[in-house]
Coordinates of C-alpha atoms and ligand atoms in Angstrom, one line a residue:
X166 CA -37.2 22.2 -28.6
X167 CA -40.0 20.9 -26.4
X168 CA -39.7 17.2 -25.6
X169 CA -42.9 15.4 -24.5
X170 CA -42.5 13.5 -21.2
X171 CA -42.7 9.7 -21.4
X172 CA -46.2 8.4 -20.6
X173 CA -44.8 5.6 -18.5
X174 CA -42.0 6.6 -16.1
X175 CA -38.5 5.3 -16.9
X176 CA -36.9 4.2 -13.7
X177 CA -33.3 4.1 -12.7
X178 CA -33.5 0.3 -12.4
X179 CA -36.7 -1.5 -11.7
X180 CA -37.7 -5.2 -11.4
X181 CA -38.1 -7.1 -14.7
X182 CA -40.2 -10.2 -14.3
X183 CA -40.5 -13.1 -16.7
X184 CA -43.3 -15.3 -15.5
X185 CA -41.5 -18.2 -13.8
X186 CA -41.3 -16.1 -10.6
X187 CA -45.1 -16.5 -10.3
X188 CA -45.0 -20.2 -11.0
X189 CA -42.5 -20.8 -8.2
X190 CA -44.4 -18.6 -5.8
X191 CA -47.6 -20.5 -6.6
X192 CA -45.7 -23.8 -6.0
X193 CA -44.8 -22.6 -2.5
X194 CA -48.4 -21.8 -1.9
X195 CA -49.8 -25.0 -3.3
X196 CA -47.4 -27.2 -1.4
X197 CA -47.9 -25.0 1.7
X198 CA -44.2 -24.2 2.1
X199 CA -45.2 -20.7 3.1
X200 CA -42.2 -20.5 5.4
X201 CA -38.5 -20.1 5.7
X202 CA -38.1 -23.7 4.5
X203 CA -38.8 -25.2 1.1
X204 CA -37.7 -26.2 -2.4
X205 CA -37.4 -22.7 -3.7
X206 CA -34.8 -21.8 -1.1
X207 CA -32.8 -25.0 -1.7
X208 CA -32.9 -24.5 -5.5
X209 CA -32.0 -20.8 -5.4
X210 CA -29.0 -21.6 -3.0
X211 CA -27.9 -24.4 -5.3
X212 CA -28.0 -22.3 -8.5
X213 CA -26.1 -19.4 -6.9
X214 CA -23.5 -21.7 -5.4
X215 CA -22.9 -23.2 -8.9
X216 CA -22.9 -19.8 -10.6
X217 CA -20.4 -18.1 -8.1
X218 CA -18.3 -21.2 -7.7
X219 CA -18.3 -21.0 -3.9
X220 CA -18.8 -23.8 -1.4
X221 CA -22.3 -22.9 -0.4
X222 CA -24.7 -20.0 -0.4
X223 CA -27.2 -19.1 2.3
X224 CA -30.4 -17.4 1.4
X225 CA -31.2 -14.5 3.8
X226 CA -33.8 -11.7 4.1
X227 CA -31.5 -9.0 2.6
X228 CA -28.0 -8.2 1.4
X229 CA -27.6 -6.1 4.6
X230 CA -28.4 -9.2 6.7
X231 CA -25.8 -11.2 4.7
X232 CA -23.3 -8.4 5.3
X233 CA -24.1 -8.4 9.0
X234 CA -23.5 -12.1 9.5
X235 CA -20.4 -12.1 7.2
X236 CA -18.9 -9.3 9.3
X237 CA -19.9 -11.0 12.6
X238 CA -18.3 -14.2 11.3
X239 CA -15.1 -12.3 10.5
X240 CA -15.1 -10.5 13.9
X241 CA -15.5 -13.8 15.8
X242 CA -12.7 -15.4 13.8
X243 CA -10.4 -12.5 14.5
X244 CA -11.3 -11.5 18.1
X245 CA -13.2 -14.4 19.6
X246 CA -16.8 -14.8 20.6
X247 CA -18.1 -11.6 22.4
X248 CA -20.2 -11.5 25.6
X249 CA -23.9 -11.2 24.9
X250 CA -24.7 -7.6 24.4
X251 CA -21.4 -6.8 22.8
X252 CA -20.4 -6.8 19.2
X253 CA -17.7 -9.0 17.7
X254 CA -15.8 -5.9 16.6
X255 CA -16.2 -3.8 19.8
X256 CA -13.7 -1.0 19.7
X257 CA -11.9 -2.4 16.6
X258 CA -11.2 -0.4 13.5
X259 CA -12.3 -1.8 10.1
X260 CA -11.3 -0.5 6.7
X261 CA -14.2 0.0 4.4
X262 CA -15.1 1.3 0.9
X263 CA -16.0 5.0 1.2
X264 CA -18.1 5.7 -1.9
X265 CA -20.9 3.1 -1.5
X266 CA -24.4 2.5 -0.2
X267 CA -24.5 2.8 3.6
X268 CA -25.6 -0.8 3.8
X269 CA -22.0 -1.7 3.2
X270 CA -20.9 0.1 6.3
X271 CA -23.7 0.0 8.8
X272 CA -23.1 -3.7 9.8
X273 CA -19.6 -2.7 11.0
X274 CA -21.4 -0.5 13.5
X275 CA -24.0 -3.2 14.3
X276 CA -21.0 -5.3 15.5
X277 CA -19.5 -2.4 17.5
X278 CA -16.7 -1.6 15.1
X279 CA -15.5 1.7 13.8
X280 CA -15.3 2.1 10.0
X281 CA -12.2 3.7 8.6
X282 CA -13.1 4.9 5.1
X283 CA -10.7 4.3 2.3
X284 CA -10.8 6.7 -0.6
X285 CA -11.9 5.8 -4.1
X286 CA -9.8 5.4 -7.3
X287 CA -10.6 7.2 -10.5
X288 CA -10.0 3.9 -12.6
X289 CA -12.9 1.9 -11.3
X290 CA -14.7 4.1 -8.8
X291 CA -13.9 1.5 -6.1
X292 CA -11.5 1.2 -3.2
X293 CA -8.1 2.6 -4.0
X294 CA -5.4 0.0 -3.2
X295 CA -2.9 2.7 -2.7
X296 CA -5.1 4.4 -0.1
X297 CA -5.6 1.0 1.5
X298 CA -1.8 0.6 1.8
X299 CA -1.6 4.0 3.3
X300 CA -4.3 3.1 5.8
X301 CA -2.3 0.0 6.9
X302 CA 0.7 2.3 7.5
X303 CA -1.4 4.5 9.8
X304 CA -3.4 1.7 11.5
X305 CA -1.3 -1.5 11.2
X306 CA -3.5 -3.3 13.8
X307 CA -6.5 -3.5 11.5
X308 CA -7.5 -7.0 10.5
X309 CA -10.7 -6.6 8.5
X310 CA -11.5 -4.9 5.1
X311 CA -15.0 -4.5 3.7
X312 CA -14.9 -3.8 0.0
X313 CA -17.7 -3.2 -2.4
X314 CA -17.9 -3.4 -6.3
X315 CA -19.8 -0.2 -7.2
X316 CA -22.5 -0.1 -9.9
X317 CA -21.5 -3.6 -11.0
X318 CA -17.9 -2.7 -11.8
X319 CA -15.2 -5.0 -10.2
X320 CA -12.6 -3.2 -8.1
X321 CA -8.9 -4.1 -8.2
X322 CA -9.5 -7.1 -6.0
X323 CA -6.1 -8.8 -6.7
X324 CA -4.2 -5.8 -5.4
X325 CA -6.5 -5.4 -2.5
X326 CA -6.1 -9.2 -1.7
X327 CA -2.3 -9.1 -1.8
X328 CA -2.2 -6.0 0.5
X329 CA -4.6 -7.7 2.9
X330 CA -2.5 -11.0 2.9
X331 CA 0.6 -9.0 3.7
X332 CA -1.1 -7.6 6.8
X333 CA -3.0 -10.8 7.8
X334 CA -6.4 -9.1 7.2
X335 CA -9.6 -10.8 6.2
X336 CA -11.9 -9.5 3.4
X337 CA -15.7 -9.2 3.3
X338 CA -16.7 -8.7 -0.3
X339 CA -19.9 -6.8 -0.9
X340 CA -21.0 -7.9 -4.4
X341 CA -24.6 -6.7 -3.8
X342 CA -24.5 -4.5 -7.0
X343 CA -22.1 -6.7 -9.1
X344 CA -23.8 -10.2 -9.2
X345 CA -22.7 -11.8 -12.5
X346 CA -19.7 -9.5 -13.0
X347 CA -16.3 -11.2 -13.4
X348 CA -12.7 -10.3 -12.5
X349 CA -10.0 -12.3 -14.3
X350 CA -12.7 -14.8 -15.3
X351 CA -14.1 -15.4 -11.8
X352 CA -17.3 -14.2 -10.4
X353 CA -17.3 -11.3 -7.9
X354 CA -18.3 -12.5 -4.5
X355 CA -15.7 -15.4 -4.6
X356 CA -12.6 -13.2 -3.8
X357 CA -13.3 -12.3 -0.2
X358 CA -13.0 -14.6 2.8
X359 CA -16.8 -14.0 2.9
X360 CA -19.0 -12.7 0.1
X361 CA -22.5 -11.4 -0.3
X362 CA -25.0 -10.6 -3.0
X363 CA -28.4 -8.8 -2.9
X364 CA -31.8 -9.4 -4.4
X365 CA -33.2 -5.9 -3.5
X366 CA -35.8 -4.6 -5.9
X367 CA -33.5 -2.5 -8.0
X368 CA -30.6 -4.9 -8.4
X369 CA -29.6 -6.8 -11.6
X370 CA -32.0 -9.6 -10.6
X371 CA -34.4 -9.4 -7.7
X372 CA -36.5 -11.4 -5.2
X373 CA -38.4 -8.2 -4.4
X374 CA -36.0 -8.4 -1.4
X375 CA -33.4 -10.8 -0.1
X376 CA -29.8 -11.6 -0.3
X377 CA -27.3 -14.4 0.0
X378 CA -24.2 -15.1 2.0
X379 CA -21.5 -16.8 -0.1
X380 CA -19.5 -19.3 1.9
X381 CA -16.0 -20.6 1.4
X382 CA -16.5 -23.4 3.8
X383 CA -19.3 -25.7 5.1
X384 CA -18.6 -24.5 8.6
X385 CA -19.2 -20.8 7.6
X386 CA -22.4 -21.8 5.8
X387 CA -23.6 -23.8 8.7
X388 CA -23.0 -21.0 11.2
X389 CA -24.8 -18.4 9.1
X390 CA -27.8 -20.7 8.5
X391 CA -28.0 -21.3 12.2
X392 CA -27.6 -17.7 13.3
X393 CA -30.2 -16.6 10.7
X394 CA -32.8 -18.9 12.2
X395 CA -32.4 -17.8 15.9
X396 CA -29.4 -20.0 16.6
X397 CA -31.1 -23.1 17.8
X398 CA -29.0 -25.9 19.0
X399 CA -29.6 -29.5 18.1
X400 CA -31.9 -30.4 21.0
X401 CA -35.5 -31.5 21.5
X402 CA -36.4 -28.0 22.8
X403 CA -35.3 -24.5 22.0
X404 CA -31.8 -24.6 23.2
X405 CA -29.5 -21.6 22.8
X406 CA -25.8 -21.2 23.2
X407 CA -25.3 -18.2 20.8
X408 CA -27.0 -15.0 19.8
X409 CA -29.6 -15.6 17.1
X410 CA -31.2 -13.5 14.3
X411 CA -34.3 -13.8 12.2
X412 CA -32.6 -13.3 8.9
X413 CA -33.7 -16.3 6.8
X414 CA -35.2 -15.8 3.4
X415 CA -38.9 -16.8 2.9
X416 CA -39.6 -19.6 0.5
X417 CA -42.0 -17.3 -1.4
X418 CA -39.3 -14.7 -1.9
X419 CA -37.0 -17.5 -2.9
X420 CA -39.5 -18.4 -5.6
X421 CA -39.0 -15.0 -7.2
X422 CA -35.3 -15.4 -7.0
X423 CA -35.4 -18.9 -8.5
X424 CA -37.6 -17.6 -11.3
X425 CA -35.1 -14.7 -12.0
X426 CA -31.8 -16.6 -11.8
X427 CA -32.1 -18.0 -15.4
X428 CA -32.3 -14.4 -16.7
X429 CA -29.2 -12.9 -15.1
X430 CA -27.1 -13.1 -18.2
X431 CA -29.9 -11.6 -20.3
X432 CA -30.3 -8.7 -17.9
X433 CA -26.5 -8.1 -18.1
X434 CA -26.6 -8.1 -21.9
X435 CA -29.4 -5.5 -21.8
X436 CA -27.6 -3.4 -19.3
X437 CA -24.4 -3.6 -21.3
X438 CA -26.3 -2.4 -24.5
X439 CA -27.6 0.5 -22.5
X440 CA -24.1 1.5 -21.3
X441 CA -22.8 1.3 -24.8
X442 CA -25.6 3.3 -26.3
X443 CA -25.0 6.1 -23.7
X444 CA -21.3 6.0 -24.4
X445 CA -21.7 6.4 -28.1
X446 CA -24.6 8.9 -27.8
X447 CA -22.7 11.2 -25.4
X448 CA -19.2 10.9 -27.0
X449 CA -19.1 14.5 -28.2
X450 CA -20.0 15.9 -24.8
X451 CA -17.3 16.9 -22.2
X452 CA -18.2 13.8 -20.2
X453 CA -17.0 10.2 -19.5
X454 CA -18.9 7.1 -18.5
X455 CA -18.2 5.1 -15.3
X456 CA -14.9 3.4 -16.1
X457 CA -13.8 -0.2 -15.8
X458 CA -10.6 -2.2 -16.3
X459 CA -11.4 -3.8 -19.7
X460 CA -8.4 -6.1 -19.5
X461 CA -9.2 -7.8 -16.3
X462 CA -12.9 -7.3 -15.6
X463 CA -16.3 -7.7 -17.2
X464 CA -18.9 -5.6 -15.3
X465 CA -22.6 -6.5 -15.1
X466 CA -23.3 -2.8 -16.1
X467 CA -26.0 -2.5 -13.4
X468 CA -26.1 1.3 -13.6
X469 CA -24.7 3.5 -16.3
X470 CA -23.1 6.6 -14.8
X471 CA -21.8 9.9 -16.2
X472 CA -18.9 12.1 -15.0
X473 CA -18.8 15.7 -16.2
X474 CA -15.3 17.0 -17.1
X475 CA -14.0 19.4 -14.6
X476 CA -13.8 22.3 -17.0
X477 CA -17.4 21.7 -18.2
X478 CA -18.9 21.9 -14.7
X479 CA -21.2 24.9 -14.1
X480 CA -21.4 26.4 -10.6
X481 CA -23.1 24.0 -8.2
X482 CA -23.3 24.4 -4.5
X483 CA -24.5 21.5 -2.3
X484 CA -25.6 21.9 1.3
X485 CA -26.5 19.0 3.6
X486 CA -30.0 18.6 2.1
X487 CA -30.4 21.0 -0.8
X488 CA -28.5 22.3 -3.9
X489 CA -28.2 25.4 -6.1
X490 CA -26.6 25.8 -9.5
X491 CA -26.1 28.4 -12.1
X492 CA -26.7 27.2 -15.7
X493 CA -24.1 28.2 -18.3
X494 CA -23.9 27.5 -22.0
X495 CA -21.5 24.7 -22.8
X496 CA -21.4 23.6 -19.2
X497 CA -23.7 21.6 -16.9
X498 CA -23.8 19.8 -13.5
X499 CA -25.4 16.7 -12.1
X500 CA -28.4 18.6 -10.6
X501 CA -29.2 20.3 -13.9
X502 CA -29.1 16.9 -15.8
X503 CA -31.2 15.1 -13.1
X504 CA -33.8 17.9 -13.2
X505 CA -33.9 17.8 -17.0
X506 CA -34.5 14.1 -17.2
X507 CA -37.0 14.2 -14.4
X508 CA -39.0 16.7 -16.5
X509 CA -39.4 14.0 -19.2
X510 CA -40.5 11.5 -16.6
X511 CA -37.2 9.6 -16.3
X512 CA -35.3 8.8 -13.1
X513 CA -31.6 9.3 -12.5
X514 CA -29.8 9.6 -9.2
X515 CA -26.8 11.3 -7.7
X516 CA -23.7 9.2 -7.1
X517 CA -23.6 7.5 -3.7
X518 CA -22.6 10.3 -1.3
X519 CA -19.3 9.1 0.2
X520 CA -19.5 7.8 3.7
X521 CA -16.9 10.2 5.1
X522 CA -19.2 13.1 4.0
X523 CA -22.2 11.6 5.9
X524 CA -23.2 13.3 9.2
X525 CA -23.6 9.9 10.9
X526 CA -19.9 9.0 10.1
X527 CA -18.4 12.5 10.4
X528 CA -16.1 11.4 13.3
X529 CA -14.7 8.3 11.5
X530 CA -11.2 8.5 10.0
X531 CA -10.9 8.8 6.2
X532 CA -7.7 7.8 4.4
X533 CA -6.7 9.0 0.9
X534 CA -3.5 8.1 -1.0
X535 CA -1.8 11.0 0.7
X536 CA -2.8 10.1 4.3
X537 CA -5.4 11.6 6.5
X538 CA -8.2 12.8 4.2
X539 CA -9.9 14.7 6.9
X540 CA -7.0 17.1 7.1
X541 CA -6.7 17.3 3.3
X542 CA -10.2 17.4 1.9
X543 CA -10.6 19.7 -1.0
X544 CA -6.8 20.1 -1.2
X545 CA -4.6 19.1 -4.1
X546 CA -1.6 16.9 -3.7
X547 CA 1.7 17.4 -5.5
X548 CA 1.1 15.6 -8.8
X549 CA -2.0 17.7 -9.2
X550 CA -4.3 14.8 -8.6
X551 CA -7.3 15.4 -6.4
X552 CA -6.8 14.1 -2.8
X553 CA -10.5 13.3 -2.1
X554 CA -11.5 11.3 -5.2
X555 CA -14.8 10.2 -3.8
X556 CA -16.0 13.7 -3.1
X557 CA -14.9 14.8 -6.6
X558 CA -16.9 11.9 -8.3
X559 CA -19.9 12.8 -6.1
X560 CA -19.8 16.4 -7.2
X561 CA -19.3 15.7 -10.9
X562 CA -21.1 12.4 -11.4
X563 CA -24.6 11.0 -11.7
X564 CA -26.4 7.7 -12.4
X565 CA -28.5 7.7 -15.6
X566 CA -31.8 5.9 -16.2
X567 CA -30.6 2.3 -16.6
X568 CA -33.8 0.3 -16.7
X569 CA -33.5 -2.8 -18.9
X570 CA -37.1 -2.3 -20.2
X571 CA -36.1 1.1 -21.6
X572 CA -36.2 1.0 -25.5
X573 CA -33.4 2.4 -27.7
X574 CA -35.8 5.1 -28.9
X575 CA -36.5 6.2 -25.3
X576 CA -32.9 6.2 -24.5
X577 CA -32.1 8.4 -27.5
X578 CA -34.6 10.9 -26.1
X579 CA -32.8 10.9 -22.8
X580 CA -29.5 11.4 -24.6
X581 CA -30.9 14.4 -26.5
X582 CA -32.1 15.9 -23.2
X583 CA -28.6 15.4 -21.7
X584 CA -27.1 17.1 -24.7
X585 CA -29.4 20.1 -24.3
X586 CA -28.1 20.7 -20.8
X587 CA -24.7 21.7 -22.3
Ligands
LIG830 C1 -28.1 -2.9 -2.2 C2 -26.8 -2.9 -1.5 C3 -26.6 -3.5 -0.3 C4 -27.7 -4.1 0.5 O1 -28.6 -5.0 0.0 P1 -30.1 -5.1 0.5 O2 -30.5 -6.4 0.0 O3 -30.8 -3.9 0.0 O4 -30.1 -5.1 2.0 C5 -25.4 -3.6 0.2 N1 -24.3 -3.0 -0.4 C6 -24.5 -2.4 -1.6 C7 -23.3 -1.8 -2.2 C8 -25.7 -2.3 -2.2 O5 -25.9 -1.6 -3.3

């Protein structure tokens, strides 16, 4: 059966505008607050603070900038203020989610720290609390954990918190992908000692770019606001006692964010419907959807993902930059499905390639539930469970087109194409 490609490309997740964005951008222009100061910034910060339930939120140029300043704040609290030219985590190990976007991890390196990657759990595709416990056995000196909620699905944040409390460690919570998702009725981003969200173009709502630091105290918010605007002291001239950054959000971008914020719940409802339609449409295939803890968490369903059962995987060999597979009736692999949906002008994406598999971080430690994952990659532990869960999900999983402007009819075509791969 030949399926005609969509005339207009269906993206993985693209911006969805509603009109108010333009109104607030125009307001910035008309009032000449074309700067990193203005009503849009104040309003966007106020609304996010209220939504998350934090003390304050600081609008920044990106989620990555927010992570950098959150991690710097944690580093200085733990280890003191570094000399200029040195990071706050110089020579320190930091535990970090392994299967995530590299923006979660890079700020640890910006501050001179060494990321120790913690393996993923099959239940939520997030940091495995048991592997985290193992990591504290091996590196009891570690005092900071950076944890992400992947694809909008909350991780087991209570368990992670109690392990961290036991070891006196702080948490930086990367809720870039999970804005609006809840865990035990509370918003993600509120659980860490420091939290962040992102307004990158493909997130659940967007500013075209931008992010926010979510503060637990006025002091933290004040410090991040100050650092993000070149760390000026209160003086008649440019007086500097600390290292500064140019990380503040523009009032024009904040206009987009302000216009988008009222539509967060609507976007989540649309994304949930997409997830459920895939789940129903693909239920007879040897696949599962990205899982979540339906007792304790409500994801924002940012991306719908698929995991192919082990026995239904055709041969697929991935090098550093290319891939080969052998198609087989009844079986498939992520590459075959991604190619098939690309052919009808729809966009999917491989799962985030785990950080411990990335050339840039090849020397960093990687901890699985059974200990040193570098020594055990690809091996099976006693219970028959896979030791390196992140690598396994990367090999068998993929992100499906999850754009909230996709119609049910279009999604049904995508579902048919996926079925034809098996
Ligand atoms: C998008 C993203 C970030 C970074 O946000 P930017 O606004 O793009 O800098 C950080 N962590 C995760 C998990 C993300 O998906």
